[in-house]
């Protein structure tokens, strides 16, 4: 049954395909032009998106200190473990101070937002914020990860 | 139970391999008995996987902590529904669940299409079984849910607190089954490529299956957003996190596919493109799983990094090589039957829609994988955050909305532009008025423009409904309600699609407002003190300690006033679950005042009752969930059984959308 339908469809189509006209070409060119415009717009948007504050350098603590001059004044995203005993919580509403370490060097972090649920000493965290040489990072986002113990744990804190 | 489960999986693996051999051999040598035996192997695999899953659930119900998987995810004091839900709370169980959905739907497809698509079935079956073989191999060799512990612990560790939420009951099953059910359209697509039967048969066979997978995945994403909003406590519903993005990607490409497939059905064009989209969708499902499990990207979803990442990478490579290879091999048979005749035709509209959707998908893909590429080429990992996505995707979405409005008004082949302009007159006027008023009243011009576009698109869509109803009322002499109902029922594909458009636009209303006009403040209050945010006053009443079977709870009570008028009391919680005392889990207090969500997060507190509260005012977020409900209605309409044979309606629809509407 399906054989027959396909055959008749094929006949019809071949008759139509042969009728390629100059107008068809013009339409193709125009559609191609639109496609190019969309592609260019997307390319432009993506390029400018990467230039602005949307992008940040993802580094370890040691890498950050090695590259301090080149990333000064830029957004960075730094991963490290929370150093035991370094958490100073202050009272409610005051920012939290803590240090993170990658085993080699340490970095001071100040964070004023709501901490993620599984934030604790020793946990691996990723902090994101503006970096100024010699100053603690003013983080506007702290992510926690503890892959060794939890699975499919969505946690986040962004201020 | 453990032996029953792992035994069933091993048997299923053997049967799956046998099934591939039997169907391929049977198809080549034309031995019907062998073919039939191959199909039966698939039914048997589905049955065995179901047995394995039941064995796992029973182990959970019996608290059989000999199983590492059960001990790691449940405990005796957990409520029953979370004990059951815990079976997909980890990698092994979710993979088993995926396998069950893929094999179950595959077997169902095999049964439903046993008469209509005979020629495709052997290769569809072989592809399906190949995917299942891979999954079963992973389940038996690398990550078995039935692994036994050397020592049986007296009690389990319990499910992670963040997963103990009603959202857990719905989000993972929907998302995973969305991923898994793309296996069926993929199998049909591969069968079409292998057999060279690239006519419209396979398309008809897979449209509903793709629709099903797409609807499940979409619902999974929506419920995930709802969950994030109500549990994760950062005031938002979508964070452009890599894991979310990776789940969004196949949804975007399958949305594109569902649109462009109409062009192939009606006009015989875009054949290569459609197959490529189908392949990309399935590959992105695999890719998502691989990235999530490989730990290559840092995500807030801290999935366990495990060895199955490599397996998925290898499988992804196999899928891509075979898929692209077949596509190239069949290129000569995939010529377009017609050409696009005019830029202002429905087919050109669909083409642009596809370009935009794939452009959005590409931008999301690029942003998500940029850390990997930048490290490869520039030696630094650069991550991009939400501002990148908002900047790139916002404008693209607006253009897509414009097209969503105009597209359905375009006729196949060629549209009379004057007629089109006349048709969009009222909605365009409404859009312009909203835009101008917005520019004056709203502090953000981009939001005004976005609202203008959204109102325009909503206007056109509603106008289409209205015109269809009026036409029916006149012709069939029905009253308005009957006419509207019959319109949806009889033209379910068309008007179901419009309902989904409407759903997306309603969500846009909420998304624009909550992005542009969210308020956020942090308060430090003693009991009885108050603070103000926007038009709202919050009065902190104090803390209360409570206790449930598996947790201790600290609850903060907050009264909310709008101006002088009392608007409600919310409670914001921190749960301390047993075994997870170091992970106090937040539950937000959210109340709807007018169209604003007042969203209270309990941050920290001291013994004297002083608490730090973070309060958000999220305007119009309710519209996202209303849009979600409309989305469900739309997909149900799309699935509605058609009273008229599909063929009878085709010529009428080709005649032109504008006249029909």
PDB file of N, CA and C in Angstrom, chain A residues 2-3 5 12-13 16-17 20 23 27-28 31 34 42 45-46 48 50 54-58 67 77 89 91-94 96 112-114 117-118 123 126 143 145 149-156, chain B residues 73 89-91 160 162-163 197 201 204 232 234 298-304 336-338 341 352 366 380-385 388 391-392 414 524 574 579-580 582-586 604 606 612 614:
ATOM      1  N   UNK A   2       1.864   1.226   0.878  1.00  0.00           N
ATOM      2  CA  UNK A   2       2.713   2.406   0.971  1.00  0.00           C
ATOM      3  C   UNK A   2       3.592   2.549  -0.281  1.00  0.00           C
ATOM      4  N   UNK A   3       3.927   1.410  -0.901  1.00  0.00           N
ATOM      5  CA  UNK A   3       4.711   1.424  -2.137  1.00  0.00           C
ATOM      6  C   UNK A   3       4.085   2.353  -3.175  1.00  0.00           C
ATOM      7  N   UNK A   5       1.804   4.675  -2.935  1.00  0.00           N
ATOM      8  CA  UNK A   5       1.712   6.095  -2.632  1.00  0.00           C
ATOM      9  C   UNK A   5       3.050   6.781  -2.886  1.00  0.00           C
ATOM     10  N   UNK A  12       5.099  13.080  -9.159  1.00  0.00           N
ATOM     11  CA  UNK A  12       4.675  14.452  -9.017  1.00  0.00           C
ATOM     12  C   UNK A  12       5.872  15.348  -8.731  1.00  0.00           C
ATOM     13  N   UNK A  13       6.741  14.828  -7.842  1.00  0.00           N
ATOM     14  CA  UNK A  13       7.843  15.672  -7.430  1.00  0.00           C
ATOM     15  C   UNK A  13       8.822  15.895  -8.572  1.00  0.00           C
ATOM     16  N   UNK A  16       7.961  18.628 -10.693  1.00  0.00           N
ATOM     17  CA  UNK A  16       8.112  19.955 -10.119  1.00  0.00           C
ATOM     18  C   UNK A  16       9.572  20.377 -10.021  1.00  0.00           C
ATOM     19  N   UNK A  17      10.433  19.391  -9.782  1.00  0.00           N
ATOM     20  CA  UNK A  17      11.838  19.729  -9.597  1.00  0.00           C
ATOM     21  C   UNK A  17      12.440  20.292 -10.885  1.00  0.00           C
ATOM     22  N   UNK A  20      12.920  24.467 -12.519  1.00  0.00           N
ATOM     23  CA  UNK A  20      13.714  25.431 -11.770  1.00  0.00           C
ATOM     24  C   UNK A  20      13.736  26.746 -12.543  1.00  0.00           C
ATOM     25  N   UNK A  23      13.331  32.818 -10.846  1.00  0.00           N
ATOM     26  CA  UNK A  23      12.732  33.377  -9.651  1.00  0.00           C
ATOM     27  C   UNK A  23      13.105  32.535  -8.436  1.00  0.00           C
ATOM     28  N   UNK A  27      14.803  33.740  -4.927  1.00  0.00           N
ATOM     29  CA  UNK A  27      14.274  33.463  -3.595  1.00  0.00           C
ATOM     30  C   UNK A  27      15.347  32.809  -2.744  1.00  0.00           C
ATOM     31  N   UNK A  28      16.076  31.851  -3.354  1.00  0.00           N
ATOM     32  CA  UNK A  28      17.150  31.189  -2.620  1.00  0.00           C
ATOM     33  C   UNK A  28      18.171  32.193  -2.127  1.00  0.00           C
ATOM     34  N   UNK A  31      16.728  34.152   0.770  1.00  0.00           N
ATOM     35  CA  UNK A  31      16.692  33.357   1.998  1.00  0.00           C
ATOM     36  C   UNK A  31      18.090  33.176   2.559  1.00  0.00           C
ATOM     37  N   UNK A  34      19.038  36.224   4.391  1.00  0.00           N
ATOM     38  CA  UNK A  34      18.438  36.279   5.727  1.00  0.00           C
ATOM     39  C   UNK A  34      19.206  35.387   6.695  1.00  0.00           C
ATOM     40  N   UNK A  42      23.866  36.609  15.485  1.00  0.00           N
ATOM     41  CA  UNK A  42      24.196  35.711  16.590  1.00  0.00           C
ATOM     42  C   UNK A  42      25.680  35.808  16.923  1.00  0.00           C
ATOM     43  N   UNK A  45      26.284  39.085  18.751  1.00  0.00           N
ATOM     44  CA  UNK A  45      25.767  39.039  20.118  1.00  0.00           C
ATOM     45  C   UNK A  45      26.656  38.185  21.016  1.00  0.00           C
ATOM     46  N   UNK A  46      27.130  37.051  20.450  1.00  0.00           N
ATOM     47  CA  UNK A  46      27.954  36.171  21.255  1.00  0.00           C
ATOM     48  C   UNK A  46      29.309  36.795  21.543  1.00  0.00           C
ATOM     49  N   UNK A  48      30.074  40.098  21.674  1.00  0.00           N
ATOM     50  CA  UNK A  48      29.960  41.162  22.669  1.00  0.00           C
ATOM     51  C   UNK A  48      29.623  40.579  24.038  1.00  0.00           C
ATOM     52  N   UNK A  50      30.746  37.924  25.279  1.00  0.00           N
ATOM     53  CA  UNK A  50      31.975  37.432  25.901  1.00  0.00           C
ATOM     54  C   UNK A  50      32.877  38.570  26.376  1.00  0.00           C
ATOM     55  N   UNK A  54      29.888  39.250  31.417  1.00  0.00           N
ATOM     56  CA  UNK A  54      29.273  37.929  31.458  1.00  0.00           C
ATOM     57  C   UNK A  54      30.315  36.830  31.599  1.00  0.00           C
ATOM     58  N   UNK A  55      31.542  37.116  31.111  1.00  0.00           N
ATOM     59  CA  UNK A  55      32.557  36.078  31.108  1.00  0.00           C
ATOM     60  C   UNK A  55      33.482  36.238  32.306  1.00  0.00           C
ATOM     61  N   UNK A  56      33.905  35.141  32.862  1.00  0.00           N
ATOM     62  CA  UNK A  56      34.895  35.254  33.919  1.00  0.00           C
ATOM     63  C   UNK A  56      35.923  34.149  33.765  1.00  0.00           C
ATOM     64  N   UNK A  57      37.116  34.440  34.257  1.00  0.00           N
ATOM     65  CA  UNK A  57      38.193  33.466  34.159  1.00  0.00           C
ATOM     66  C   UNK A  57      38.039  32.421  35.234  1.00  0.00           C
ATOM     67  N   UNK A  58      38.108  31.181  34.838  1.00  0.00           N
ATOM     68  CA  UNK A  58      37.952  30.090  35.782  1.00  0.00           C
ATOM     69  C   UNK A  58      39.337  29.556  36.118  1.00  0.00           C
ATOM     70  N   UNK A  67      48.701  34.723  37.816  1.00  0.00           N
ATOM     71  CA  UNK A  67      48.263  35.592  36.732  1.00  0.00           C
ATOM     72  C   UNK A  67      47.689  36.900  37.256  1.00  0.00           C
ATOM     73  N   UNK A  77      36.440  33.277  38.542  1.00  0.00           N
ATOM     74  CA  UNK A  77      35.701  32.181  39.152  1.00  0.00           C
ATOM     75  C   UNK A  77      36.768  31.262  39.687  1.00  0.00           C
ATOM     76  N   UNK A  89      31.700  34.000  60.567  1.00  0.00           N
ATOM     77  CA  UNK A  89      30.351  34.251  60.089  1.00  0.00           C
ATOM     78  C   UNK A  89      29.831  35.628  60.439  1.00  0.00           C
ATOM     79  N   UNK A  91      27.585  38.361  62.644  1.00  0.00           N
ATOM     80  CA  UNK A  91      26.179  38.263  63.034  1.00  0.00           C
ATOM     81  C   UNK A  91      25.312  38.124  61.808  1.00  0.00           C
ATOM     82  N   UNK A  92      24.008  37.949  62.030  1.00  0.00           N
ATOM     83  CA  UNK A  92      23.108  37.899  60.888  1.00  0.00           C
ATOM     84  C   UNK A  92      23.215  39.173  60.061  1.00  0.00           C
ATOM     85  N   UNK A  93      23.274  39.027  58.762  1.00  0.00           N
ATOM     86  CA  UNK A  93      23.315  40.189  57.895  1.00  0.00           C
ATOM     87  C   UNK A  93      24.715  40.684  57.598  1.00  0.00           C
ATOM     88  N   UNK A  94      25.690  40.267  58.402  1.00  0.00           N
ATOM     89  CA  UNK A  94      27.057  40.684  58.091  1.00  0.00           C
ATOM     90  C   UNK A  94      27.658  39.692  57.109  1.00  0.00           C
ATOM     91  N   UNK A  96      30.148  37.072  55.284  1.00  0.00           N
ATOM     92  CA  UNK A  96      30.933  35.960  55.800  1.00  0.00           C
ATOM     93  C   UNK A  96      32.337  36.045  55.226  1.00  0.00           C
ATOM     94  N   UNK A 112      28.392  38.147  50.909  1.00  0.00           N
ATOM     95  CA  UNK A 112      27.282  38.741  51.665  1.00  0.00           C
ATOM     96  C   UNK A 112      25.953  38.055  51.398  1.00  0.00           C
ATOM     97  N   UNK A 113      25.909  37.104  50.509  1.00  0.00           N
ATOM     98  CA  UNK A 113      24.624  36.502  50.149  1.00  0.00           C
ATOM     99  C   UNK A 113      24.235  35.352  51.063  1.00  0.00           C
ATOM    100  N   UNK A 114      23.199  34.654  50.662  1.00  0.00           N
ATOM    101  CA  UNK A 114      22.759  33.473  51.400  1.00  0.00           C
ATOM    102  C   UNK A 114      23.669  32.312  51.022  1.00  0.00           C
ATOM    103  N   UNK A 117      23.200  25.501  50.906  1.00  0.00           N
ATOM    104  CA  UNK A 117      22.878  24.622  52.016  1.00  0.00           C
ATOM    105  C   UNK A 117      24.039  23.767  52.490  1.00  0.00           C
ATOM    106  N   UNK A 118      24.861  23.322  51.558  1.00  0.00           N
ATOM    107  CA  UNK A 118      25.890  22.375  51.997  1.00  0.00           C
ATOM    108  C   UNK A 118      27.252  23.025  52.155  1.00  0.00           C
ATOM    109  N   UNK A 123      34.659  21.705  52.325  1.00  0.00           N
ATOM    110  CA  UNK A 123      33.909  21.481  51.088  1.00  0.00           C
ATOM    111  C   UNK A 123      34.558  22.204  49.918  1.00  0.00           C
ATOM    112  N   UNK A 126      33.112  26.970  44.614  1.00  0.00           N
ATOM    113  CA  UNK A 126      33.536  27.816  43.503  1.00  0.00           C
ATOM    114  C   UNK A 126      32.963  29.202  43.772  1.00  0.00           C
ATOM    115  N   UNK A 143      29.241  28.622  44.873  1.00  0.00           N
ATOM    116  CA  UNK A 143      28.651  27.316  44.561  1.00  0.00           C
ATOM    117  C   UNK A 143      29.365  26.264  45.383  1.00  0.00           C
ATOM    118  N   UNK A 145      30.186  22.121  45.943  1.00  0.00           N
ATOM    119  CA  UNK A 145      30.158  20.813  45.302  1.00  0.00           C
ATOM    120  C   UNK A 145      30.732  19.802  46.252  1.00  0.00           C
ATOM    121  N   UNK A 149      30.125  12.558  47.974  1.00  0.00           N
ATOM    122  CA  UNK A 149      29.101  12.013  48.846  1.00  0.00           C
ATOM    123  C   UNK A 149      27.704  12.112  48.253  1.00  0.00           C
ATOM    124  N   UNK A 150      27.458  13.110  47.462  1.00  0.00           N
ATOM    125  CA  UNK A 150      26.096  13.306  46.990  1.00  0.00           C
ATOM    126  C   UNK A 150      25.994  13.049  45.509  1.00  0.00           C
ATOM    127  N   UNK A 151      24.797  12.691  45.139  1.00  0.00           N
ATOM    128  CA  UNK A 151      24.537  12.547  43.722  1.00  0.00           C
ATOM    129  C   UNK A 151      23.366  13.415  43.348  1.00  0.00           C
ATOM    130  N   UNK A 152      23.358  13.878  42.160  1.00  0.00           N
ATOM    131  CA  UNK A 152      22.293  14.708  41.624  1.00  0.00           C
ATOM    132  C   UNK A 152      21.766  15.687  42.662  1.00  0.00           C
ATOM    133  N   UNK A 153      22.690  16.458  43.182  1.00  0.00           N
ATOM    134  CA  UNK A 153      22.324  17.431  44.190  1.00  0.00           C
ATOM    135  C   UNK A 153      22.340  18.819  43.582  1.00  0.00           C
ATOM    136  N   UNK A 154      21.211  19.385  43.302  1.00  0.00           N
ATOM    137  CA  UNK A 154      21.261  20.743  42.796  1.00  0.00           C
ATOM    138  C   UNK A 154      21.327  21.731  43.957  1.00  0.00           C
ATOM    139  N   UNK A 155      22.391  22.477  44.037  1.00  0.00           N
ATOM    140  CA  UNK A 155      22.471  23.503  45.080  1.00  0.00           C
ATOM    141  C   UNK A 155      23.057  24.748  44.487  1.00  0.00           C
ATOM    142  N   UNK A 156      22.600  25.849  44.944  1.00  0.00           N
ATOM    143  CA  UNK A 156      23.176  27.073  44.431  1.00  0.00           C
ATOM    144  C   UNK A 156      22.920  28.192  45.396  1.00  0.00           C
TER     145      UNK A 156
ATOM    146  N   UNK B  73      20.837   5.664  49.689  1.00  0.00           N
ATOM    147  CA  UNK B  73      19.814   6.633  49.309  1.00  0.00           C
ATOM    148  C   UNK B  73      18.532   6.616  50.124  1.00  0.00           C
ATOM    149  N   UNK B  89      17.030   8.300  42.534  1.00  0.00           N
ATOM    150  CA  UNK B  89      17.796   9.379  43.159  1.00  0.00           C
ATOM    151  C   UNK B  89      19.289   9.296  42.895  1.00  0.00           C
ATOM    152  N   UNK B  90      19.728   8.258  42.210  1.00  0.00           N
ATOM    153  CA  UNK B  90      21.152   8.140  41.949  1.00  0.00           C
ATOM    154  C   UNK B  90      21.398   7.690  40.525  1.00  0.00           C
ATOM    155  N   UNK B  91      22.662   7.620  40.167  1.00  0.00           N
ATOM    156  CA  UNK B  91      23.019   7.325  38.784  1.00  0.00           C
ATOM    157  C   UNK B  91      22.525   5.960  38.315  1.00  0.00           C
ATOM    158  N   UNK B 160      19.434  12.491  49.972  1.00  0.00           N
ATOM    159  CA  UNK B 160      19.927  13.852  50.169  1.00  0.00           C
ATOM    160  C   UNK B 160      18.759  14.812  50.393  1.00  0.00           C
ATOM    161  N   UNK B 162      18.084  17.772  49.696  1.00  0.00           N
ATOM    162  CA  UNK B 162      17.577  18.600  48.605  1.00  0.00           C
ATOM    163  C   UNK B 162      16.629  17.825  47.705  1.00  0.00           C
ATOM    164  N   UNK B 163      16.756  16.509  47.742  1.00  0.00           N
ATOM    165  CA  UNK B 163      15.870  15.701  46.906  1.00  0.00           C
ATOM    166  C   UNK B 163      14.582  15.349  47.631  1.00  0.00           C
ATOM    167  N   UNK B 197      14.109   4.015   2.577  1.00  0.00           N
ATOM    168  CA  UNK B 197      12.701   4.372   2.399  1.00  0.00           C
ATOM    169  C   UNK B 197      12.467   5.728   3.029  1.00  0.00           C
ATOM    170  N   UNK B 201       6.525   7.807   4.923  1.00  0.00           N
ATOM    171  CA  UNK B 201       6.107   6.787   5.890  1.00  0.00           C
ATOM    172  C   UNK B 201       6.736   6.986   7.258  1.00  0.00           C
ATOM    173  N   UNK B 204       5.448   9.959   9.274  1.00  0.00           N
ATOM    174  CA  UNK B 204       4.186   9.776   9.954  1.00  0.00           C
ATOM    175  C   UNK B 204       4.376   8.899  11.176  1.00  0.00           C
ATOM    176  N   UNK B 232      15.379  26.004  45.977  1.00  0.00           N
ATOM    177  CA  UNK B 232      16.799  26.331  46.005  1.00  0.00           C
ATOM    178  C   UNK B 232      17.093  27.712  46.562  1.00  0.00           C
ATOM    179  N   UNK B 234      17.264  30.993  45.647  1.00  0.00           N
ATOM    180  CA  UNK B 234      17.990  32.162  45.173  1.00  0.00           C
ATOM    181  C   UNK B 234      17.063  33.088  44.396  1.00  0.00           C
ATOM    182  N   UNK B 298      31.920  22.582  35.571  1.00  0.00           N
ATOM    183  CA  UNK B 298      31.512  22.759  36.955  1.00  0.00           C
ATOM    184  C   UNK B 298      30.077  23.236  36.981  1.00  0.00           C
ATOM    185  N   UNK B 299      29.283  22.520  37.729  1.00  0.00           N
ATOM    186  CA  UNK B 299      27.864  22.811  37.738  1.00  0.00           C
ATOM    187  C   UNK B 299      27.388  22.866  39.169  1.00  0.00           C
ATOM    188  N   UNK B 300      26.256  23.526  39.365  1.00  0.00           N
ATOM    189  CA  UNK B 300      25.669  23.498  40.696  1.00  0.00           C
ATOM    190  C   UNK B 300      24.998  22.160  40.953  1.00  0.00           C
ATOM    191  N   UNK B 301      24.728  21.424  39.897  1.00  0.00           N
ATOM    192  CA  UNK B 301      24.211  20.078  40.074  1.00  0.00           C
ATOM    193  C   UNK B 301      25.417  19.184  40.280  1.00  0.00           C
ATOM    194  N   UNK B 302      25.713  18.874  41.531  1.00  0.00           N
ATOM    195  CA  UNK B 302      26.915  18.095  41.770  1.00  0.00           C
ATOM    196  C   UNK B 302      26.621  16.611  41.600  1.00  0.00           C
ATOM    197  N   UNK B 303      26.572  16.161  40.381  1.00  0.00           N
ATOM    198  CA  UNK B 303      26.387  14.739  40.137  1.00  0.00           C
ATOM    199  C   UNK B 303      27.672  14.007  40.478  1.00  0.00           C
ATOM    200  N   UNK B 304      27.517  12.767  40.831  1.00  0.00           N
ATOM    201  CA  UNK B 304      28.716  11.980  41.077  1.00  0.00           C
ATOM    202  C   UNK B 304      29.470  11.809  39.763  1.00  0.00           C
ATOM    203  N   UNK B 336      15.256  17.617  -2.323  1.00  0.00           N
ATOM    204  CA  UNK B 336      13.977  18.283  -2.130  1.00  0.00           C
ATOM    205  C   UNK B 336      13.082  18.048  -3.331  1.00  0.00           C
ATOM    206  N   UNK B 337      11.792  17.824  -3.069  1.00  0.00           N
ATOM    207  CA  UNK B 337      10.882  17.618  -4.192  1.00  0.00           C
ATOM    208  C   UNK B 337      10.452  18.940  -4.805  1.00  0.00           C
ATOM    209  N   UNK B 338      10.547  19.989  -4.028  1.00  0.00           N
ATOM    210  CA  UNK B 338      10.142  21.305  -4.539  1.00  0.00           C
ATOM    211  C   UNK B 338      11.125  22.341  -4.060  1.00  0.00           C
ATOM    212  N   UNK B 341       9.265  28.961  -3.181  1.00  0.00           N
ATOM    213  CA  UNK B 341       8.911  29.844  -4.286  1.00  0.00           C
ATOM    214  C   UNK B 341       8.919  31.311  -3.903  1.00  0.00           C
ATOM    215  N   UNK B 352      12.979  29.923   8.618  1.00  0.00           N
ATOM    216  CA  UNK B 352      13.538  30.937   9.510  1.00  0.00           C
ATOM    217  C   UNK B 352      13.373  30.517  10.971  1.00  0.00           C
ATOM    218  N   UNK B 366      27.356  26.722  22.861  1.00  0.00           N
ATOM    219  CA  UNK B 366      28.635  27.429  22.875  1.00  0.00           C
ATOM    220  C   UNK B 366      28.942  27.948  24.268  1.00  0.00           C
ATOM    221  N   UNK B 380      43.174  29.326  29.005  1.00  0.00           N
ATOM    222  CA  UNK B 380      42.495  29.715  30.240  1.00  0.00           C
ATOM    223  C   UNK B 380      41.056  29.244  30.127  1.00  0.00           C
ATOM    224  N   UNK B 381      40.529  28.864  31.237  1.00  0.00           N
ATOM    225  CA  UNK B 381      39.114  28.487  31.248  1.00  0.00           C
ATOM    226  C   UNK B 381      38.301  29.756  31.436  1.00  0.00           C
ATOM    227  N   UNK B 382      37.453  30.038  30.486  1.00  0.00           N
ATOM    228  CA  UNK B 382      36.584  31.198  30.643  1.00  0.00           C
ATOM    229  C   UNK B 382      35.161  30.691  30.725  1.00  0.00           C
ATOM    230  N   UNK B 383      34.487  31.058  31.810  1.00  0.00           N
ATOM    231  CA  UNK B 383      33.092  30.634  31.941  1.00  0.00           C
ATOM    232  C   UNK B 383      32.188  31.824  31.659  1.00  0.00           C
ATOM    233  N   UNK B 384      31.033  31.548  31.153  1.00  0.00           N
ATOM    234  CA  UNK B 384      30.084  32.630  30.919  1.00  0.00           C
ATOM    235  C   UNK B 384      28.875  32.426  31.821  1.00  0.00           C
ATOM    236  N   UNK B 385      28.323  33.534  32.256  1.00  0.00           N
ATOM    237  CA  UNK B 385      27.210  33.460  33.196  1.00  0.00           C
ATOM    238  C   UNK B 385      25.905  33.868  32.553  1.00  0.00           C
ATOM    239  N   UNK B 388      25.461  36.586  29.726  1.00  0.00           N
ATOM    240  CA  UNK B 388      25.780  36.194  28.347  1.00  0.00           C
ATOM    241  C   UNK B 388      24.546  35.626  27.654  1.00  0.00           C
ATOM    242  N   UNK B 391      21.789  38.226  27.055  1.00  0.00           N
ATOM    243  CA  UNK B 391      22.102  39.145  25.957  1.00  0.00           C
ATOM    244  C   UNK B 391      21.945  38.498  24.606  1.00  0.00           C
ATOM    245  N   UNK B 392      22.410  37.276  24.487  1.00  0.00           N
ATOM    246  CA  UNK B 392      22.392  36.622  23.180  1.00  0.00           C
ATOM    247  C   UNK B 392      20.992  36.100  22.859  1.00  0.00           C
ATOM    248  N   UNK B 414       3.107  31.003  -1.285  1.00  0.00           N
ATOM    249  CA  UNK B 414       3.212  32.444  -1.514  1.00  0.00           C
ATOM    250  C   UNK B 414       2.090  33.127  -0.747  1.00  0.00           C
ATOM    251  N   UNK B 524      18.075  42.316  58.605  1.00  0.00           N
ATOM    252  CA  UNK B 524      18.438  41.688  59.873  1.00  0.00           C
ATOM    253  C   UNK B 524      17.433  42.206  60.891  1.00  0.00           C
ATOM    254  N   UNK B 574      14.272  26.127  57.769  1.00  0.00           N
ATOM    255  CA  UNK B 574      15.518  25.391  57.560  1.00  0.00           C
ATOM    256  C   UNK B 574      15.308  23.996  58.126  1.00  0.00           C
ATOM    257  N   UNK B 579      21.521  12.703  59.760  1.00  0.00           N
ATOM    258  CA  UNK B 579      22.631  12.313  58.877  1.00  0.00           C
ATOM    259  C   UNK B 579      23.095  13.465  57.993  1.00  0.00           C
ATOM    260  N   UNK B 580      22.314  14.507  57.891  1.00  0.00           N
ATOM    261  CA  UNK B 580      22.713  15.628  57.050  1.00  0.00           C
ATOM    262  C   UNK B 580      22.633  16.922  57.861  1.00  0.00           C
ATOM    263  N   UNK B 582      24.803  18.873  58.889  1.00  0.00           N
ATOM    264  CA  UNK B 582      25.667  19.968  58.431  1.00  0.00           C
ATOM    265  C   UNK B 582      25.137  20.601  57.152  1.00  0.00           C
ATOM    266  N   UNK B 583      23.993  20.185  56.713  1.00  0.00           N
ATOM    267  CA  UNK B 583      23.454  20.698  55.469  1.00  0.00           C
ATOM    268  C   UNK B 583      22.026  21.196  55.699  1.00  0.00           C
ATOM    269  N   UNK B 584      21.910  22.304  56.445  1.00  0.00           N
ATOM    270  CA  UNK B 584      20.554  22.790  56.723  1.00  0.00           C
ATOM    271  C   UNK B 584      19.864  23.196  55.423  1.00  0.00           C
ATOM    272  N   UNK B 585      18.771  22.539  55.127  1.00  0.00           N
ATOM    273  CA  UNK B 585      18.120  22.744  53.841  1.00  0.00           C
ATOM    274  C   UNK B 585      16.994  23.756  53.970  1.00  0.00           C
ATOM    275  N   UNK B 586      16.996  24.712  53.057  1.00  0.00           N
ATOM    276  CA  UNK B 586      16.009  25.786  53.133  1.00  0.00           C
ATOM    277  C   UNK B 586      14.712  25.383  52.459  1.00  0.00           C
ATOM    278  N   UNK B 604      20.252  33.230  58.271  1.00  0.00           N
ATOM    279  CA  UNK B 604      20.891  32.811  59.520  1.00  0.00           C
ATOM    280  C   UNK B 604      20.146  33.410  60.696  1.00  0.00           C
ATOM    281  N   UNK B 606      20.290  33.943  65.342  1.00  0.00           N
ATOM    282  CA  UNK B 606      21.036  33.791  66.594  1.00  0.00           C
ATOM    283  C   UNK B 606      20.095  33.317  67.684  1.00  0.00           C
ATOM    284  N   UNK B 612      18.466  36.820  59.962  1.00  0.00           N
ATOM    285  CA  UNK B 612      18.726  37.541  58.730  1.00  0.00           C
ATOM    286  C   UNK B 612      17.867  36.907  57.650  1.00  0.00           C
ATOM    287  N   UNK B 614      16.358  37.149  53.680  1.00  0.00           N
ATOM    288  CA  UNK B 614      16.516  37.728  52.356  1.00  0.00           C
ATOM    289  C   UNK B 614      15.146  37.686  51.692  1.00  0.00           C
TER     290      UNK B 614
END
